[in-house]
Tab-separated table of N, CA, C and O in Angstrom:
chain	number	residue	atom	x	y	z
H	28	MET	N	-8.630	-25.947	-42.890
H	28	MET	CA	-9.228	-26.553	-41.717
H	28	MET	C	-8.226	-26.492	-40.565
H	28	MET	O	-7.055	-26.771	-40.744
H	29	ARG	N	-8.696	-26.118	-39.363
H	29	ARG	CA	-7.813	-25.994	-38.215
H	29	ARG	C	-7.540	-27.341	-37.575
H	29	ARG	O	-8.443	-28.186	-37.480
H	30	PRO	N	-6.318	-27.548	-37.116
H	30	PRO	CA	-6.031	-28.799	-36.404
H	30	PRO	C	-6.652	-28.767	-35.013
H	30	PRO	O	-6.819	-27.709	-34.397
H	31	PHE	N	-7.004	-29.926	-34.524
H	31	PHE	CA	-7.601	-30.056	-33.195
H	31	PHE	C	-6.532	-29.865	-32.128
H	31	PHE	O	-5.480	-30.487	-32.177
H	32	ARG	N	-6.785	-28.974	-31.175
H	32	ARG	CA	-5.820	-28.719	-30.111
H	32	ARG	C	-6.340	-29.251	-28.783
H	32	ARG	O	-7.432	-28.904	-28.358
H	33	VAL	N	-5.532	-30.056	-28.152
H	33	VAL	CA	-5.915	-30.640	-26.871
H	33	VAL	C	-5.897	-29.578	-25.779
H	33	VAL	O	-6.717	-29.572	-24.880
H	34	GLY	N	-4.969	-28.640	-25.848
H	34	GLY	CA	-4.835	-27.612	-24.817
H	34	GLY	C	-6.083	-26.757	-24.669
H	34	GLY	O	-6.486	-26.419	-23.571
H	35	ILE	N	-6.707	-26.406	-25.775
H	35	ILE	CA	-7.909	-25.579	-25.730
H	35	ILE	C	-9.043	-26.353	-25.081
H	35	ILE	O	-9.767	-25.834	-24.244
H	36	THR	N	-9.184	-27.616	-25.424
H	36	THR	CA	-10.232	-28.434	-24.833
H	36	THR	C	-10.021	-28.563	-23.333
H	36	THR	O	-10.950	-28.462	-22.554
H	37	ARG	N	-8.796	-28.731	-22.929
H	37	ARG	CA	-8.509	-28.884	-21.503
H	37	ARG	C	-8.813	-27.587	-20.752
H	37	ARG	O	-9.340	-27.618	-19.647
H	38	ARG	N	-8.519	-26.441	-21.332
H	38	ARG	CA	-8.830	-25.178	-20.678
H	38	ARG	C	-10.323	-24.991	-20.498
H	38	ARG	O	-10.767	-24.491	-19.482
H	39	VAL	N	-11.095	-25.388	-21.482
H	39	VAL	CA	-12.543	-25.269	-21.373
H	39	VAL	C	-13.045	-26.122	-20.213
H	39	VAL	O	-13.862	-25.683	-19.417
H	40	VAL	N	-12.528	-27.315	-20.078
H	40	VAL	CA	-12.944	-28.192	-18.987
H	40	VAL	C	-12.567	-27.578	-17.648
H	40	VAL	O	-13.349	-27.574	-16.710
H	41	ILE	N	-11.361	-27.010	-17.549
H	41	ILE	CA	-10.938	-26.386	-16.291
H	41	ILE	C	-11.830	-25.194	-15.981
H	41	ILE	O	-12.275	-25.018	-14.857
H	42	ASN	N	-12.125	-24.365	-16.977
H	42	ASN	CA	-12.977	-23.207	-16.732
H	42	ASN	C	-14.383	-23.608	-16.332
H	42	ASN	O	-14.991	-22.969	-15.498
H	43	GLU	N	-14.929	-24.665	-16.930
H	43	GLU	CA	-16.250	-25.126	-16.536
H	43	GLU	C	-16.251	-25.619	-15.105
H	43	GLU	O	-17.196	-25.402	-14.360
H	44	SER	N	-15.181	-26.277	-14.682
H	44	SER	CA	-15.143	-26.763	-13.303
H	44	SER	C	-14.985	-25.609	-12.322
H	44	SER	O	-15.464	-25.680	-11.197
H	45	LEU	N	-14.341	-24.516	-12.728
H	45	LEU	CA	-14.209	-23.365	-11.842
H	45	LEU	C	-15.494	-22.555	-11.768
H	45	LEU	O	-15.724	-21.863	-10.785
H	46	ASN	N	-16.321	-22.627	-12.802
H	46	ASN	CA	-17.558	-21.874	-12.797
H	46	ASN	C	-18.588	-22.439	-11.830
H	46	ASN	O	-19.504	-21.747	-11.439
H	47	ARG	N	-18.444	-23.704	-11.462
H	47	ARG	CA	-19.354	-24.281	-10.475
H	47	ARG	C	-19.017	-23.702	-9.117
H	47	ARG	O	-17.913	-23.808	-8.638
H	48	THR	N	-19.989	-23.080	-8.482
H	48	THR	CA	-19.752	-22.499	-7.165
H	48	THR	C	-20.387	-23.414	-6.126
H	48	THR	O	-21.580	-23.335	-5.873
H	49	GLU	N	-19.574	-24.283	-5.579
H	49	GLU	CA	-20.082	-25.247	-4.615
H	49	GLU	C	-20.027	-24.715	-3.192
H	49	GLU	O	-20.346	-25.414	-2.267
H	50	PHE	N	-19.618	-23.459	-3.012
H	50	PHE	CA	-19.583	-22.889	-1.685
H	50	PHE	C	-20.831	-22.071	-1.396
H	50	PHE	O	-20.995	-21.547	-0.313
H	51	LYS	N	-21.739	-21.953	-2.354
H	51	LYS	CA	-22.962	-21.191	-2.146
H	51	LYS	C	-23.845	-21.747	-1.034
H	51	LYS	O	-24.500	-20.968	-0.357
H	52	PRO	N	-23.914	-23.061	-0.827
H	52	PRO	CA	-24.731	-23.528	0.307
H	52	PRO	C	-24.277	-22.965	1.647
H	52	PRO	O	-25.092	-22.813	2.551
H	53	MET	N	-23.011	-22.627	1.789
H	53	MET	CA	-22.552	-22.047	3.046
H	53	MET	C	-23.233	-20.708	3.296
H	53	MET	O	-23.656	-20.422	4.419
H	54	LEU	N	-23.356	-19.893	2.278
H	54	LEU	CA	-24.040	-18.613	2.428
H	54	LEU	C	-25.526	-18.834	2.683
H	54	LEU	O	-26.133	-18.137	3.495
H	55	HIS	N	-26.099	-19.814	2.031
H	55	HIS	CA	-27.505	-20.138	2.246
H	55	HIS	C	-27.744	-20.543	3.693
H	55	HIS	O	-28.689	-20.069	4.336
H	56	TYR	N	-26.903	-21.415	4.229
H	56	TYR	CA	-27.053	-21.850	5.621
H	56	TYR	C	-26.827	-20.692	6.585
H	56	TYR	O	-27.488	-20.597	7.622
H	57	ALA	N	-25.902	-19.806	6.268
H	57	ALA	CA	-25.671	-18.641	7.126
H	57	ALA	C	-26.924	-17.776	7.197
H	57	ALA	O	-27.313	-17.316	8.274
H	58	ILE	N	-27.560	-17.563	6.055
H	58	ILE	CA	-28.783	-16.751	6.031
H	58	ILE	C	-29.908	-17.452	6.776
H	58	ILE	O	-30.649	-16.831	7.545
H	59	VAL	N	-30.041	-18.770	6.587
H	59	VAL	CA	-31.093	-19.530	7.272
H	59	VAL	C	-30.906	-19.458	8.785
H	59	VAL	O	-31.864	-19.201	9.533
H	60	PHE	N	-29.693	-19.685	9.271
H	60	PHE	CA	-29.456	-19.633	10.704
H	60	PHE	C	-29.617	-18.212	11.250
H	60	PHE	O	-30.046	-18.021	12.391
H	61	PHE	N	-29.303	-17.202	10.452
H	61	PHE	CA	-29.520	-15.824	10.881
H	61	PHE	C	-31.009	-15.537	11.045
H	61	PHE	O	-31.429	-14.910	12.022
H	62	VAL	N	-31.814	-16.019	10.120
H	62	VAL	CA	-33.264	-15.826	10.219
H	62	VAL	C	-33.806	-16.576	11.433
H	62	VAL	O	-34.663	-16.056	12.168
H	63	ILE	N	-33.314	-17.788	11.658
H	63	ILE	CA	-33.730	-18.550	12.838
H	63	ILE	C	-33.361	-17.790	14.109
H	63	ILE	O	-34.157	-17.725	15.063
H	64	ALA	N	-32.168	-17.196	14.134
H	64	ALA	CA	-31.739	-16.424	15.299
H	64	ALA	C	-32.642	-15.215	15.515
H	64	ALA	O	-33.004	-14.897	16.657
H	65	LEU	N	-33.008	-14.536	14.439
H	65	LEU	CA	-33.897	-13.378	14.574
H	65	LEU	C	-35.269	-13.775	15.106
H	65	LEU	O	-35.816	-13.127	16.003
H	66	ILE	N	-35.816	-14.847	14.572
H	66	ILE	CA	-37.138	-15.301	15.024
H	66	ILE	C	-37.077	-15.753	16.473
H	66	ILE	O	-37.962	-15.430	17.274
H	67	ALA	N	-36.037	-16.486	16.835
H	67	ALA	CA	-35.902	-16.947	18.218
H	67	ALA	C	-35.721	-15.776	19.174
H	67	ALA	O	-36.250	-15.784	20.287
H	68	ALA	N	-34.993	-14.747	18.751
H	68	ALA	CA	-34.796	-13.575	19.604
H	68	ALA	C	-36.105	-12.814	19.807
H	68	ALA	O	-36.394	-12.362	20.914
H	69	VAL	N	-36.885	-12.700	18.751
H	69	VAL	CA	-38.169	-12.006	18.866
H	69	VAL	C	-39.113	-12.775	19.786
H	69	VAL	O	-39.853	-12.180	20.582
H	70	LEU	N	-39.062	-14.095	19.731
H	70	LEU	CA	-39.936	-14.909	20.570
H	70	LEU	C	-39.402	-15.100	21.987
H	70	LEU	O	-40.076	-15.699	22.818
H	71	GLY	N	-38.196	-14.621	22.247
H	71	GLY	CA	-37.672	-14.671	23.602
H	71	GLY	C	-36.821	-15.880	23.929
H	71	GLY	O	-36.531	-16.125	25.096
H	72	PHE	N	-36.416	-16.636	22.954
H	72	PHE	CA	-35.559	-17.795	23.182
H	72	PHE	C	-34.104	-17.363	23.010
H	72	PHE	O	-33.510	-17.513	21.942
H	73	GLY	N	-33.532	-16.837	24.076
H	73	GLY	CA	-32.184	-16.274	24.009
H	73	GLY	C	-31.115	-17.299	23.708
H	73	GLY	O	-30.184	-17.043	22.948
H	74	GLY	N	-31.229	-18.491	24.304
H	74	GLY	CA	-30.220	-19.525	24.070
H	74	GLY	C	-30.206	-20.021	22.639
H	74	GLY	O	-29.149	-20.181	22.022
H	75	VAL	N	-31.386	-20.259	22.124
H	75	VAL	CA	-31.501	-20.722	20.737
H	75	VAL	C	-31.027	-19.625	19.785
H	75	VAL	O	-30.331	-19.895	18.800
H	76	ALA	N	-31.377	-18.377	20.095
H	76	ALA	CA	-30.966	-17.264	19.243
H	76	ALA	C	-29.450	-17.115	19.233
H	76	ALA	O	-28.849	-16.900	18.175
H	77	GLY	N	-28.832	-17.255	20.393
H	77	GLY	CA	-27.373	-17.147	20.467
H	77	GLY	C	-26.670	-18.266	19.728
H	77	GLY	O	-25.673	-18.037	19.030
H	78	ALA	N	-27.196	-19.483	19.877
H	78	ALA	CA	-26.594	-20.626	19.182
H	78	ALA	C	-26.745	-20.497	17.677
H	78	ALA	O	-25.790	-20.732	16.913
H	79	ALA	N	-27.924	-20.107	17.224
H	79	ALA	CA	-28.154	-19.950	15.780
H	79	ALA	C	-27.303	-18.816	15.218
H	79	ALA	O	-26.774	-18.925	14.102
H	80	ALA	N	-27.138	-17.744	15.976
H	80	ALA	CA	-26.304	-16.638	15.512
H	80	ALA	C	-24.841	-17.069	15.427
H	80	ALA	O	-24.135	-16.680	14.490
H	81	GLY	N	-24.396	-17.874	16.378
H	81	GLY	CA	-23.018	-18.379	16.328
H	81	GLY	C	-22.781	-19.275	15.127
H	81	GLY	O	-21.755	-19.171	14.450
H	82	ILE	N	-23.737	-20.155	14.848
H	82	ILE	CA	-23.614	-21.040	13.681
H	82	ILE	C	-23.643	-20.214	12.399
H	82	ILE	O	-22.879	-20.480	11.461
H	83	ALA	N	-24.504	-19.203	12.344
H	83	ALA	CA	-24.577	-18.342	11.159
H	83	ALA	C	-23.261	-17.611	10.946
H	83	ALA	O	-22.788	-17.479	9.812
H	84	LYS	N	-22.649	-17.162	12.031
H	84	LYS	CA	-21.371	-16.445	11.919
H	84	LYS	C	-20.283	-17.370	11.383
H	84	LYS	O	-19.503	-16.994	10.508
H	85	ILE	N	-20.240	-18.603	11.887
H	85	ILE	CA	-19.240	-19.573	11.417
H	85	ILE	C	-19.442	-19.875	9.932
H	85	ILE	O	-18.490	-19.878	9.155
H	86	CYS	N	-20.699	-20.131	9.541
H	86	CYS	CA	-20.989	-20.430	8.132
H	86	CYS	C	-20.612	-19.258	7.227
H	86	CYS	O	-20.070	-19.460	6.140
H	87	PHE	N	-20.882	-18.049	7.677
H	87	PHE	CA	-20.554	-16.877	6.863
H	87	PHE	C	-19.049	-16.743	6.683
H	87	PHE	O	-18.574	-16.476	5.574
H	88	PHE	N	-18.266	-16.923	7.751
H	88	PHE	CA	-16.824	-16.775	7.624
H	88	PHE	C	-16.203	-17.901	6.795
H	88	PHE	O	-15.252	-17.665	6.050
H	89	VAL	N	-16.763	-19.099	6.886
H	89	VAL	CA	-16.287	-20.189	6.025
H	89	VAL	C	-16.583	-19.846	4.566
H	89	VAL	O	-15.737	-20.028	3.686
H	90	PHE	N	-17.788	-19.338	4.304
H	90	PHE	CA	-18.135	-18.905	2.949
H	90	PHE	C	-17.180	-17.823	2.458
H	90	PHE	O	-16.707	-17.855	1.325
H	91	LEU	N	-16.889	-16.850	3.330
H	91	LEU	CA	-16.021	-15.746	2.951
H	91	LEU	C	-14.610	-16.224	2.615
H	91	LEU	O	-14.025	-15.798	1.617
H	92	ILE	N	-14.080	-17.133	3.410
H	92	ILE	CA	-12.739	-17.671	3.163
H	92	ILE	C	-12.698	-18.429	1.845
H	92	ILE	O	-11.785	-18.243	1.029
H	93	ILE	N	-13.698	-19.270	1.611
H	93	ILE	CA	-13.730	-20.045	0.367
H	93	ILE	C	-13.890	-19.118	-0.837
H	93	ILE	O	-13.257	-19.319	-1.875
H	94	ALA	N	-14.715	-18.080	-0.708
H	94	ALA	CA	-14.914	-17.138	-1.814
H	94	ALA	C	-13.622	-16.410	-2.152
H	94	ALA	O	-13.286	-16.237	-3.327
H	95	VAL	N	-12.868	-15.980	-1.150
H	95	VAL	CA	-11.607	-15.276	-1.391
H	95	VAL	C	-10.586	-16.208	-2.038
H	95	VAL	O	-9.895	-15.831	-2.994
H	96	VAL	N	-10.515	-17.441	-1.545
H	96	VAL	CA	-9.575	-18.410	-2.123
H	96	VAL	C	-9.919	-18.679	-3.581
H	96	VAL	O	-9.037	-18.694	-4.449
H	97	LEU	N	-11.196	-18.885	-3.884
H	97	LEU	CA	-11.590	-19.140	-5.268
H	97	LEU	C	-11.390	-17.914	-6.151
H	97	LEU	O	-11.069	-18.049	-7.334
H	98	PHE	N	-11.565	-16.721	-5.598
H	98	PHE	CA	-11.331	-15.507	-6.379
H	98	PHE	C	-9.875	-15.415	-6.807
H	98	PHE	O	-9.577	-15.145	-7.968
H	99	PHE	N	-8.951	-15.639	-5.873
H	99	PHE	CA	-7.539	-15.558	-6.222
H	99	PHE	C	-7.098	-16.751	-7.072
H	99	PHE	O	-6.196	-16.630	-7.881
H	100	ARG	N	-7.757	-17.874	-6.922
H	100	ARG	CA	-7.423	-19.043	-7.740
H	100	ARG	C	-7.825	-18.808	-9.192
H	100	ARG	O	-7.145	-19.218	-10.113
H	101	ARG	N	-8.951	-18.136	-9.405
H	101	ARG	CA	-9.404	-17.856	-10.774
H	101	ARG	C	-8.565	-16.786	-11.434
H	101	ARG	O	-8.406	-16.795	-12.636
H	102	SER	N	-8.057	-15.828	-10.681
H	102	SER	CA	-7.339	-14.713	-11.284
H	102	SER	C	-5.937	-15.107	-11.718
H	102	SER	O	-5.318	-14.381	-12.471
H	103	VAL	N	-5.435	-16.221	-11.262
H	103	VAL	CA	-4.071	-16.637	-11.623
H	103	VAL	C	-4.072	-17.378	-12.929
H	103	VAL	O	-4.940	-17.945	-13.383
């Protein structure tokens, strides 16, 4: 019978916490604001389209930064 190892249990908990991707809503919001910008541009609302596109760009870059940080954090 194998002895119980605390280290293995702790690694499983750490890996489960890393598997949760809590930065996905940022990409979702970026896509939503991009669609809003496209619809507003088609309907002729230039100000709303520009604002929504700016918010979408910010959300996308925040998502990208978090994704890169988590990628390098997992590989170590």
